[in-house]
PDB file of C-alpha atoms and ligand atoms in Angstrom:
ATOM      1  CA  UNK V   4      -4.630  43.782   1.292  1.00  0.00           C
ATOM      2  CA  UNK V   5      -3.624  43.413  -2.445  1.00  0.00           C
ATOM      3  CA  UNK V   6      -2.311  40.114  -3.503  1.00  0.00           C
ATOM      4  CA  UNK V   7       0.820  41.369  -5.367  1.00  0.00           C
ATOM      5  CA  UNK V   8       3.362  41.828  -2.733  1.00  0.00           C
ATOM      6  CA  UNK V   9       6.411  43.791  -4.396  1.00  0.00           C
ATOM      7  CA  UNK V  10       8.770  43.118  -1.167  1.00  0.00           C
ATOM      8  CA  UNK V  11       8.536  39.443  -1.928  1.00  0.00           C
ATOM      9  CA  UNK V  12       9.346  37.057  -4.684  1.00  0.00           C
ATOM     10  CA  UNK V  13       5.969  35.155  -5.249  1.00  0.00           C
ATOM     11  CA  UNK V  14       5.652  31.516  -3.574  1.00  0.00           C
ATOM     12  CA  UNK V  15       4.208  28.414  -4.791  1.00  0.00           C
ATOM     13  CA  UNK V  16       2.759  25.895  -2.410  1.00  0.00           C
ATOM     14  CA  UNK V  17       1.442  22.878  -3.126  1.00  0.00           C
ATOM     15  CA  UNK V  18      -0.885  21.275  -0.808  1.00  0.00           C
ATOM     16  CA  UNK V  19      -2.064  17.300  -0.510  1.00  0.00           C
ATOM     17  CA  UNK V  20      -3.671  14.676   1.291  1.00  0.00           C
ATOM     18  CA  UNK V  21      -5.595  11.911   1.042  1.00  0.00           C
ATOM     19  CA  UNK V  22      -9.682  11.897   0.388  1.00  0.00           C
ATOM     20  CA  UNK V  23     -11.612  12.042   3.590  1.00  0.00           C
ATOM     21  CA  UNK V  24      -8.821  13.985   5.237  1.00  0.00           C
ATOM     22  CA  UNK V  25     -10.753  17.442   5.048  1.00  0.00           C
ATOM     23  CA  UNK V  26      -8.268  18.937   2.404  1.00  0.00           C
ATOM     24  CA  UNK V  27     -10.871  20.888   0.566  1.00  0.00           C
ATOM     25  CA  UNK V  28     -12.298  22.477   3.729  1.00  0.00           C
ATOM     26  CA  UNK V  29      -8.519  23.421   5.016  1.00  0.00           C
ATOM     27  CA  UNK V  30      -8.018  24.984   1.136  1.00  0.00           C
ATOM     28  CA  UNK V  31     -11.345  26.899   0.918  1.00  0.00           C
ATOM     29  CA  UNK V  32     -10.663  28.281   4.576  1.00  0.00           C
ATOM     30  CA  UNK V  33      -6.702  29.557   3.274  1.00  0.00           C
ATOM     31  CA  UNK V  34      -7.727  30.665  -0.014  1.00  0.00           C
ATOM     32  CA  UNK V  35     -10.509  33.011   2.072  1.00  0.00           C
ATOM     33  CA  UNK V  36      -8.012  34.307   4.918  1.00  0.00           C
ATOM     34  CA  UNK V  37      -4.644  34.318   2.575  1.00  0.00           C
ATOM     35  CA  UNK V  38      -3.462  37.068  -0.311  1.00  0.00           C
ATOM     36  CA  UNK V  39      -3.147  34.068  -2.334  1.00  0.00           C
ATOM     37  CA  UNK V  40      -5.085  32.558  -5.126  1.00  0.00           C
ATOM     38  CA  UNK V  41      -5.731  29.156  -6.275  1.00  0.00           C
ATOM     39  CA  UNK V  42      -4.351  27.761  -9.690  1.00  0.00           C
ATOM     40  CA  UNK V  43      -7.145  26.064 -11.856  1.00  0.00           C
ATOM     41  CA  UNK V  44      -6.906  22.330 -12.983  1.00  0.00           C
ATOM     42  CA  UNK V  45      -8.205  20.768 -16.145  1.00  0.00           C
ATOM     43  CA  UNK V  46     -10.053  17.456 -15.215  1.00  0.00           C
ATOM     44  CA  UNK V  47     -12.021  14.623 -17.292  1.00  0.00           C
ATOM     45  CA  UNK V  48     -13.851  13.957 -14.320  1.00  0.00           C
ATOM     46  CA  UNK V  49     -17.895  15.102 -13.953  1.00  0.00           C
ATOM     47  CA  UNK V  50     -18.315  18.312 -12.259  1.00  0.00           C
ATOM     48  CA  UNK V  51     -20.311  17.680  -8.498  1.00  0.00           C
ATOM     49  CA  UNK V  52     -22.560  19.905  -6.995  1.00  0.00           C
ATOM     50  CA  UNK V  53     -19.784  20.663  -4.349  1.00  0.00           C
ATOM     51  CA  UNK V  54     -17.636  22.211  -7.109  1.00  0.00           C
ATOM     52  CA  UNK V  55     -19.255  25.519  -6.775  1.00  0.00           C
ATOM     53  CA  UNK V  56     -17.443  26.199  -3.854  1.00  0.00           C
ATOM     54  CA  UNK V  57     -14.174  24.483  -3.872  1.00  0.00           C
ATOM     55  CA  UNK V  58     -11.223  24.393  -6.105  1.00  0.00           C
ATOM     56  CA  UNK V  59     -11.337  25.778  -9.596  1.00  0.00           C
ATOM     57  CA  UNK V  60     -11.662  23.177 -12.303  1.00  0.00           C
ATOM     58  CA  UNK V  61     -12.215  23.358 -16.036  1.00  0.00           C
ATOM     59  CA  UNK V  62     -13.594  20.341 -16.581  1.00  0.00           C
ATOM     60  CA  UNK V  63     -12.783  19.127 -20.144  1.00  0.00           C
ATOM     61  CA  UNK V  64     -13.327  16.076 -22.495  1.00  0.00           C
ATOM     62  CA  UNK V  65     -10.110  13.295 -22.959  1.00  0.00           C
ATOM     63  CA  UNK V  66      -9.022  14.645 -26.452  1.00  0.00           C
ATOM     64  CA  UNK V  67      -8.975  18.148 -24.966  1.00  0.00           C
ATOM     65  CA  UNK V  68      -6.664  17.496 -22.159  1.00  0.00           C
ATOM     66  CA  UNK V  69      -4.415  15.497 -24.528  1.00  0.00           C
ATOM     67  CA  UNK V  70      -4.189  18.795 -26.749  1.00  0.00           C
ATOM     68  CA  UNK V  71      -3.320  20.740 -23.274  1.00  0.00           C
ATOM     69  CA  UNK V  72      -0.630  17.922 -22.493  1.00  0.00           C
ATOM     70  CA  UNK V  73       0.674  17.837 -26.254  1.00  0.00           C
ATOM     71  CA  UNK V  74       0.544  21.790 -26.129  1.00  0.00           C
ATOM     72  CA  UNK V  75       2.838  22.006 -22.855  1.00  0.00           C
ATOM     73  CA  UNK V  76       0.163  23.631 -21.260  1.00  0.00           C
ATOM     74  CA  UNK V  77      -0.028  21.671 -18.280  1.00  0.00           C
ATOM     75  CA  UNK V  78       2.712  22.431 -15.282  1.00  0.00           C
ATOM     76  CA  UNK V  79       2.069  18.696 -14.400  1.00  0.00           C
ATOM     77  CA  UNK V  80      -0.789  16.136 -14.668  1.00  0.00           C
ATOM     78  CA  UNK V  81      -2.092  12.913 -13.351  1.00  0.00           C
ATOM     79  CA  UNK V  82      -4.451  10.351 -12.894  1.00  0.00           C
ATOM     80  CA  UNK V  83      -6.386   9.826 -10.078  1.00  0.00           C
ATOM     81  CA  UNK V  84      -9.624   7.516  -9.669  1.00  0.00           C
ATOM     82  CA  UNK V  85      -9.712   7.069 -13.292  1.00  0.00           C
ATOM     83  CA  UNK V  86      -9.671  10.727 -14.280  1.00  0.00           C
ATOM     84  CA  UNK V  87      -7.364  12.782 -15.424  1.00  0.00           C
ATOM     85  CA  UNK V  88      -6.112  16.297 -13.656  1.00  0.00           C
ATOM     86  CA  UNK V  89      -3.666  18.850 -14.537  1.00  0.00           C
ATOM     87  CA  UNK V  90      -2.759  22.367 -13.611  1.00  0.00           C
ATOM     88  CA  UNK V  91      -2.814  25.320 -16.334  1.00  0.00           C
ATOM     89  CA  UNK V  92       0.428  26.256 -16.384  1.00  0.00           C
ATOM     90  CA  UNK V  93       0.473  29.714 -17.688  1.00  0.00           C
ATOM     91  CA  UNK V  94      -1.706  31.280 -14.785  1.00  0.00           C
ATOM     92  CA  UNK V  95       0.689  29.720 -12.056  1.00  0.00           C
ATOM     93  CA  UNK V  96       4.011  30.981 -13.923  1.00  0.00           C
ATOM     94  CA  UNK V  97       2.173  34.688 -14.175  1.00  0.00           C
ATOM     95  CA  UNK V  98       1.165  34.976 -10.691  1.00  0.00           C
ATOM     96  CA  UNK V  99       4.647  33.749  -9.353  1.00  0.00           C
ATOM     97  CA  UNK V 100       6.512  35.954 -11.915  1.00  0.00           C
ATOM     98  CA  UNK V 101       4.119  38.527 -10.574  1.00  0.00           C
ATOM     99  CA  UNK V 102       5.050  38.029  -6.999  1.00  0.00           C
ATOM    100  CA  UNK V 103       1.723  36.429  -5.937  1.00  0.00           C
ATOM    101  CA  UNK V 104       1.559  33.388  -3.558  1.00  0.00           C
ATOM    102  CA  UNK V 105      -0.177  30.521  -5.627  1.00  0.00           C
ATOM    103  CA  UNK V 106      -1.722  27.180  -4.106  1.00  0.00           C
ATOM    104  CA  UNK V 107      -2.160  24.224  -5.974  1.00  0.00           C
ATOM    105  CA  UNK V 108      -4.234  21.446  -4.084  1.00  0.00           C
ATOM    106  CA  UNK V 109      -2.928  18.228  -6.156  1.00  0.00           C
ATOM    107  CA  UNK V 110      -2.302  15.013  -5.363  1.00  0.00           C
ATOM    108  CA  UNK V 111       1.058  13.176  -4.678  1.00  0.00           C
ATOM    109  CA  UNK V 112       2.314  12.622  -8.384  1.00  0.00           C
ATOM    110  CA  UNK V 113       1.858  15.857  -9.444  1.00  0.00           C
ATOM    111  CA  UNK V 114       3.317  17.292  -6.346  1.00  0.00           C
ATOM    112  CA  UNK V 115       6.661  15.099  -7.444  1.00  0.00           C
ATOM    113  CA  UNK V 116       6.614  16.772 -10.633  1.00  0.00           C
ATOM    114  CA  UNK V 117       5.998  20.332  -9.256  1.00  0.00           C
ATOM    115  CA  UNK V 118       8.644  19.781  -6.768  1.00  0.00           C
ATOM    116  CA  UNK V 119      11.360  18.961  -9.622  1.00  0.00           C
ATOM    117  CA  UNK V 120      10.250  22.154 -11.612  1.00  0.00           C
ATOM    118  CA  UNK V 121      10.117  24.153  -8.500  1.00  0.00           C
ATOM    119  CA  UNK V 122      12.405  23.136  -6.063  1.00  0.00           C
ATOM    120  CA  UNK V 123      11.756  26.543  -3.990  1.00  0.00           C
ATOM    121  CA  UNK V 124       7.931  25.435  -3.872  1.00  0.00           C
ATOM    122  CA  UNK V 125       6.470  24.906  -0.539  1.00  0.00           C
ATOM    123  CA  UNK V 126       4.812  21.509   0.213  1.00  0.00           C
ATOM    124  CA  UNK V 127       2.108  20.558   2.543  1.00  0.00           C
ATOM    125  CA  UNK V 128       0.643  17.707   3.326  1.00  0.00           C
ATOM    126  CA  UNK V 129      -2.311  17.415   5.494  1.00  0.00           C
ATOM    127  CA  UNK V 130      -2.511  13.784   7.556  1.00  0.00           C
ATOM    128  CA  UNK V 131      -5.438  12.466   9.148  1.00  0.00           C
ATOM    129  CA  UNK V 132      -5.328  11.823  12.847  1.00  0.00           C
ATOM    130  CA  UNK V 133      -5.185   8.364  12.533  1.00  0.00           C
ATOM    131  CA  UNK V 134      -6.490   5.548   9.785  1.00  0.00           C
ATOM    132  CA  UNK V 135      -9.100   4.565  11.979  1.00  0.00           C
ATOM    133  CA  UNK V 136     -10.414   8.676  12.178  1.00  0.00           C
ATOM    134  CA  UNK V 137      -9.704   8.621   8.043  1.00  0.00           C
ATOM    135  CA  UNK V 138     -12.205   5.720   7.757  1.00  0.00           C
ATOM    136  CA  UNK V 139     -14.651   7.134   9.452  1.00  0.00           C
ATOM    137  CA  UNK V 140     -14.617  10.450   7.813  1.00  0.00           C
ATOM    138  CA  UNK V 141     -14.745   8.784   4.278  1.00  0.00           C
ATOM    139  CA  UNK V 142     -17.714   7.081   5.891  1.00  0.00           C
ATOM    140  CA  UNK V 143     -19.371   9.971   7.191  1.00  0.00           C
ATOM    141  CA  UNK V 144     -19.193  12.054   3.704  1.00  0.00           C
ATOM    142  CA  UNK V 145     -21.981   9.815   2.845  1.00  0.00           C
ATOM    143  CA  UNK V 146     -20.675  10.252  -0.700  1.00  0.00           C
ATOM    144  CA  UNK V 147     -20.045   6.917  -1.816  1.00  0.00           C
ATOM    145  CA  UNK V 148     -20.865   2.786  -1.231  1.00  0.00           C
ATOM    146  CA  UNK V 149     -18.494   0.967   1.019  1.00  0.00           C
ATOM    147  CA  UNK V 150     -16.952  -0.649  -1.856  1.00  0.00           C
ATOM    148  CA  UNK V 151     -15.564   2.623  -3.049  1.00  0.00           C
ATOM    149  CA  UNK V 152     -14.842   3.759   0.583  1.00  0.00           C
ATOM    150  CA  UNK V 153     -12.745   0.638   0.922  1.00  0.00           C
ATOM    151  CA  UNK V 154     -10.889   1.521  -2.482  1.00  0.00           C
ATOM    152  CA  UNK V 155     -10.387   5.293  -1.145  1.00  0.00           C
ATOM    153  CA  UNK V 156      -9.189   4.239   2.423  1.00  0.00           C
ATOM    154  CA  UNK V 157      -6.424   1.831   0.735  1.00  0.00           C
ATOM    155  CA  UNK V 158      -5.552   4.358  -1.742  1.00  0.00           C
ATOM    156  CA  UNK V 159      -5.318   6.906   1.077  1.00  0.00           C
ATOM    157  CA  UNK V 160      -2.747   4.779   2.839  1.00  0.00           C
ATOM    158  CA  UNK V 161      -0.531   4.093  -0.219  1.00  0.00           C
ATOM    159  CA  UNK V 162      -0.735   8.046  -0.627  1.00  0.00           C
ATOM    160  CA  UNK V 163       0.310   9.154   2.727  1.00  0.00           C
ATOM    161  CA  UNK V 164       2.950   6.372   2.472  1.00  0.00           C
ATOM    162  CA  UNK V 165       4.195   8.035  -0.731  1.00  0.00           C
ATOM    163  CA  UNK V 166       4.258  11.288   0.796  1.00  0.00           C
ATOM    164  CA  UNK V 167       6.119  10.424   3.591  1.00  0.00           C
ATOM    165  CA  UNK V 168       8.750   8.576   1.277  1.00  0.00           C
ATOM    166  CA  UNK V 169       9.042  11.555  -1.246  1.00  0.00           C
ATOM    167  CA  UNK V 170      10.705  13.893   1.327  1.00  0.00           C
ATOM    168  CA  UNK V 171       9.150  16.530  -1.254  1.00  0.00           C
ATOM    169  CA  UNK V 172       6.812  17.846   1.897  1.00  0.00           C
ATOM    170  CA  UNK V 173       8.220  20.417   4.080  1.00  0.00           C
ATOM    171  CA  UNK V 174       5.214  20.385   6.501  1.00  0.00           C
ATOM    172  CA  UNK V 175       3.248  17.263   7.568  1.00  0.00           C
ATOM    173  CA  UNK V 176       0.346  18.765   9.538  1.00  0.00           C
ATOM    174  CA  UNK V 177      -2.634  16.418  11.139  1.00  0.00           C
ATOM    175  CA  UNK V 178      -5.876  17.691  10.725  1.00  0.00           C
ATOM    176  CA  UNK V 179      -7.442  17.180  14.009  1.00  0.00           C
ATOM    177  CA  UNK V 180     -11.297  16.852  14.423  1.00  0.00           C
ATOM    178  CA  UNK V 181     -12.951  20.233  14.670  1.00  0.00           C
ATOM    179  CA  UNK V 182      -9.300  21.218  13.808  1.00  0.00           C
ATOM    180  CA  UNK V 183      -9.394  23.003  10.508  1.00  0.00           C
ATOM    181  CA  UNK V 184      -8.676  26.453  12.137  1.00  0.00           C
ATOM    182  CA  UNK V 185      -5.443  25.249  13.986  1.00  0.00           C
ATOM    183  CA  UNK V 186      -4.503  23.468  11.021  1.00  0.00           C
ATOM    184  CA  UNK V 187      -4.824  26.471   8.673  1.00  0.00           C
ATOM    185  CA  UNK V 188      -3.042  28.597  11.507  1.00  0.00           C
ATOM    186  CA  UNK V 189      -0.030  25.958  11.231  1.00  0.00           C
ATOM    187  CA  UNK V 190       0.150  26.591   7.443  1.00  0.00           C
ATOM    188  CA  UNK V 191      -0.115  30.211   7.639  1.00  0.00           C
ATOM    189  CA  UNK V 192       2.985  30.091  10.046  1.00  0.00           C
ATOM    190  CA  UNK V 193       4.758  27.390   7.741  1.00  0.00           C
ATOM    191  CA  UNK V 194       4.096  30.272   4.551  1.00  0.00           C
ATOM    192  CA  UNK V 195       5.553  33.239   6.735  1.00  0.00           C
ATOM    193  CA  UNK V 196       8.198  31.323   7.730  1.00  0.00           C
ATOM    194  CA  UNK V 197       8.997  30.177   4.301  1.00  0.00           C
ATOM    195  CA  UNK V 198       8.845  33.622   3.129  1.00  0.00           C
ATOM    196  CA  UNK V 199      11.406  34.675   5.461  1.00  0.00           C
ATOM    197  CA  UNK V 200       8.751  37.243   7.150  1.00  0.00           C
ATOM    198  CA  UNK V 201       7.857  35.891  10.307  1.00  0.00           C
ATOM    199  CA  UNK V 202       7.967  39.096  12.115  1.00  0.00           C
ATOM    200  CA  UNK V 203       5.262  41.101   9.713  1.00  0.00           C
ATOM    201  CA  UNK V 204       1.915  40.382  10.533  1.00  0.00           C
ATOM    202  CA  UNK V 205       1.286  39.440   6.299  1.00  0.00           C
ATOM    203  CA  UNK V 206      -1.746  38.158   7.078  1.00  0.00           C
TER     204      UNK V 206
HETATM  205  P1  5GP S 310     -11.474  15.794  -6.546  1.00  0.00           P
HETATM  206  O1  5GP S 310     -12.104  14.878  -7.902  1.00  0.00           O
HETATM  207  O2  5GP S 310     -11.775  15.075  -5.008  1.00  0.00           O
HETATM  208  O3  5GP S 310     -11.676  17.303  -6.770  1.00  0.00           O
HETATM  209  O4  5GP S 310      -9.878  15.408  -6.363  1.00  0.00           O
HETATM  210  C1  5GP S 310      -9.077  14.213  -6.486  1.00  0.00           C
HETATM  211  C2  5GP S 310      -7.908  14.278  -6.470  1.00  0.00           C
HETATM  212  O5  5GP S 310      -7.320  14.876  -7.123  1.00  0.00           O
HETATM  213  C3  5GP S 310      -7.584  15.042  -5.395  1.00  0.00           C
HETATM  214  O6  5GP S 310      -6.368  14.457  -4.435  1.00  0.00           O
HETATM  215  C4  5GP S 310      -6.974  16.323  -5.738  1.00  0.00           C
HETATM  216  O7  5GP S 310      -6.286  16.931  -4.692  1.00  0.00           O
HETATM  217  C5  5GP S 310      -6.303  16.203  -6.801  1.00  0.00           C
HETATM  218  N1  5GP S 310      -6.242  17.050  -7.777  1.00  0.00           N
HETATM  219  C6  5GP S 310      -7.052  18.033  -8.194  1.00  0.00           C
HETATM  220  N2  5GP S 310      -7.070  18.875  -9.055  1.00  0.00           N
HETATM  221  C7  5GP S 310      -5.360  18.371  -9.601  1.00  0.00           C
HETATM  222  C8  5GP S 310      -4.189  18.559 -10.360  1.00  0.00           C
HETATM  223  O8  5GP S 310      -4.456  19.856 -11.284  1.00  0.00           O
HETATM  224  N3  5GP S 310      -3.403  17.822 -10.477  1.00  0.00           N
HETATM  225  C9  5GP S 310      -2.759  16.783  -9.783  1.00  0.00           C
HETATM  226  N4  5GP S 310      -2.104  16.109  -9.844  1.00  0.00           N
HETATM  227  N5  5GP S 310      -3.897  16.458  -9.123  1.00  0.00           N
HETATM  228  C10 5GP S 310      -5.280  17.131  -8.679  1.00  0.00           C
END
């Protein structure tokens, strides 16, 4: 199936969720299954081995990030865990204009900015089954020391609270243990409904 669907205007979908919720796995699966593409983000954080198969980043230094920002080349931006992240604007605008579905995997501050610019965008927030479960998942990733895990856990709880309070998310979906397939189906159904083509087997 072509990524361009001439029967529909383009669609912007922003997906957020706390660290450890399984967001990257869900987003990778969605990108593979949907006629959709991921927006590229510029970030000042260091590249990690898992970036090779995940969302697309352009790794830049702080002065370059500031230049992108000052030149108006970022659709939105935010600081997270001491690093700066921002979505490159032009490919998103071009994609939406061309009728494509563009996915943004971004945190809540950036999502608020996107919602202001594109009130018609679809917002999805991925939740853990419970706080206890989230803490377990953060530990099971084996990436961080206990102090970092506690920090991420606290920030995750704040992010969930903020997401629920902003009201910008159209869909809050719980990613159950081993529930990636179900979570993706729920998101795809929401996208179909949002595009007004529930009856059509678009994907
Ligand atoms: P990570 O460093 O683990 O890839 O991402 C850290 C956090 O930054 C995640 O919540 C991710 O969704 C968010 N993020 C990644 N790219 C962007 C971006 O371009 N803009 C914003 N606002 N958040 C982003």
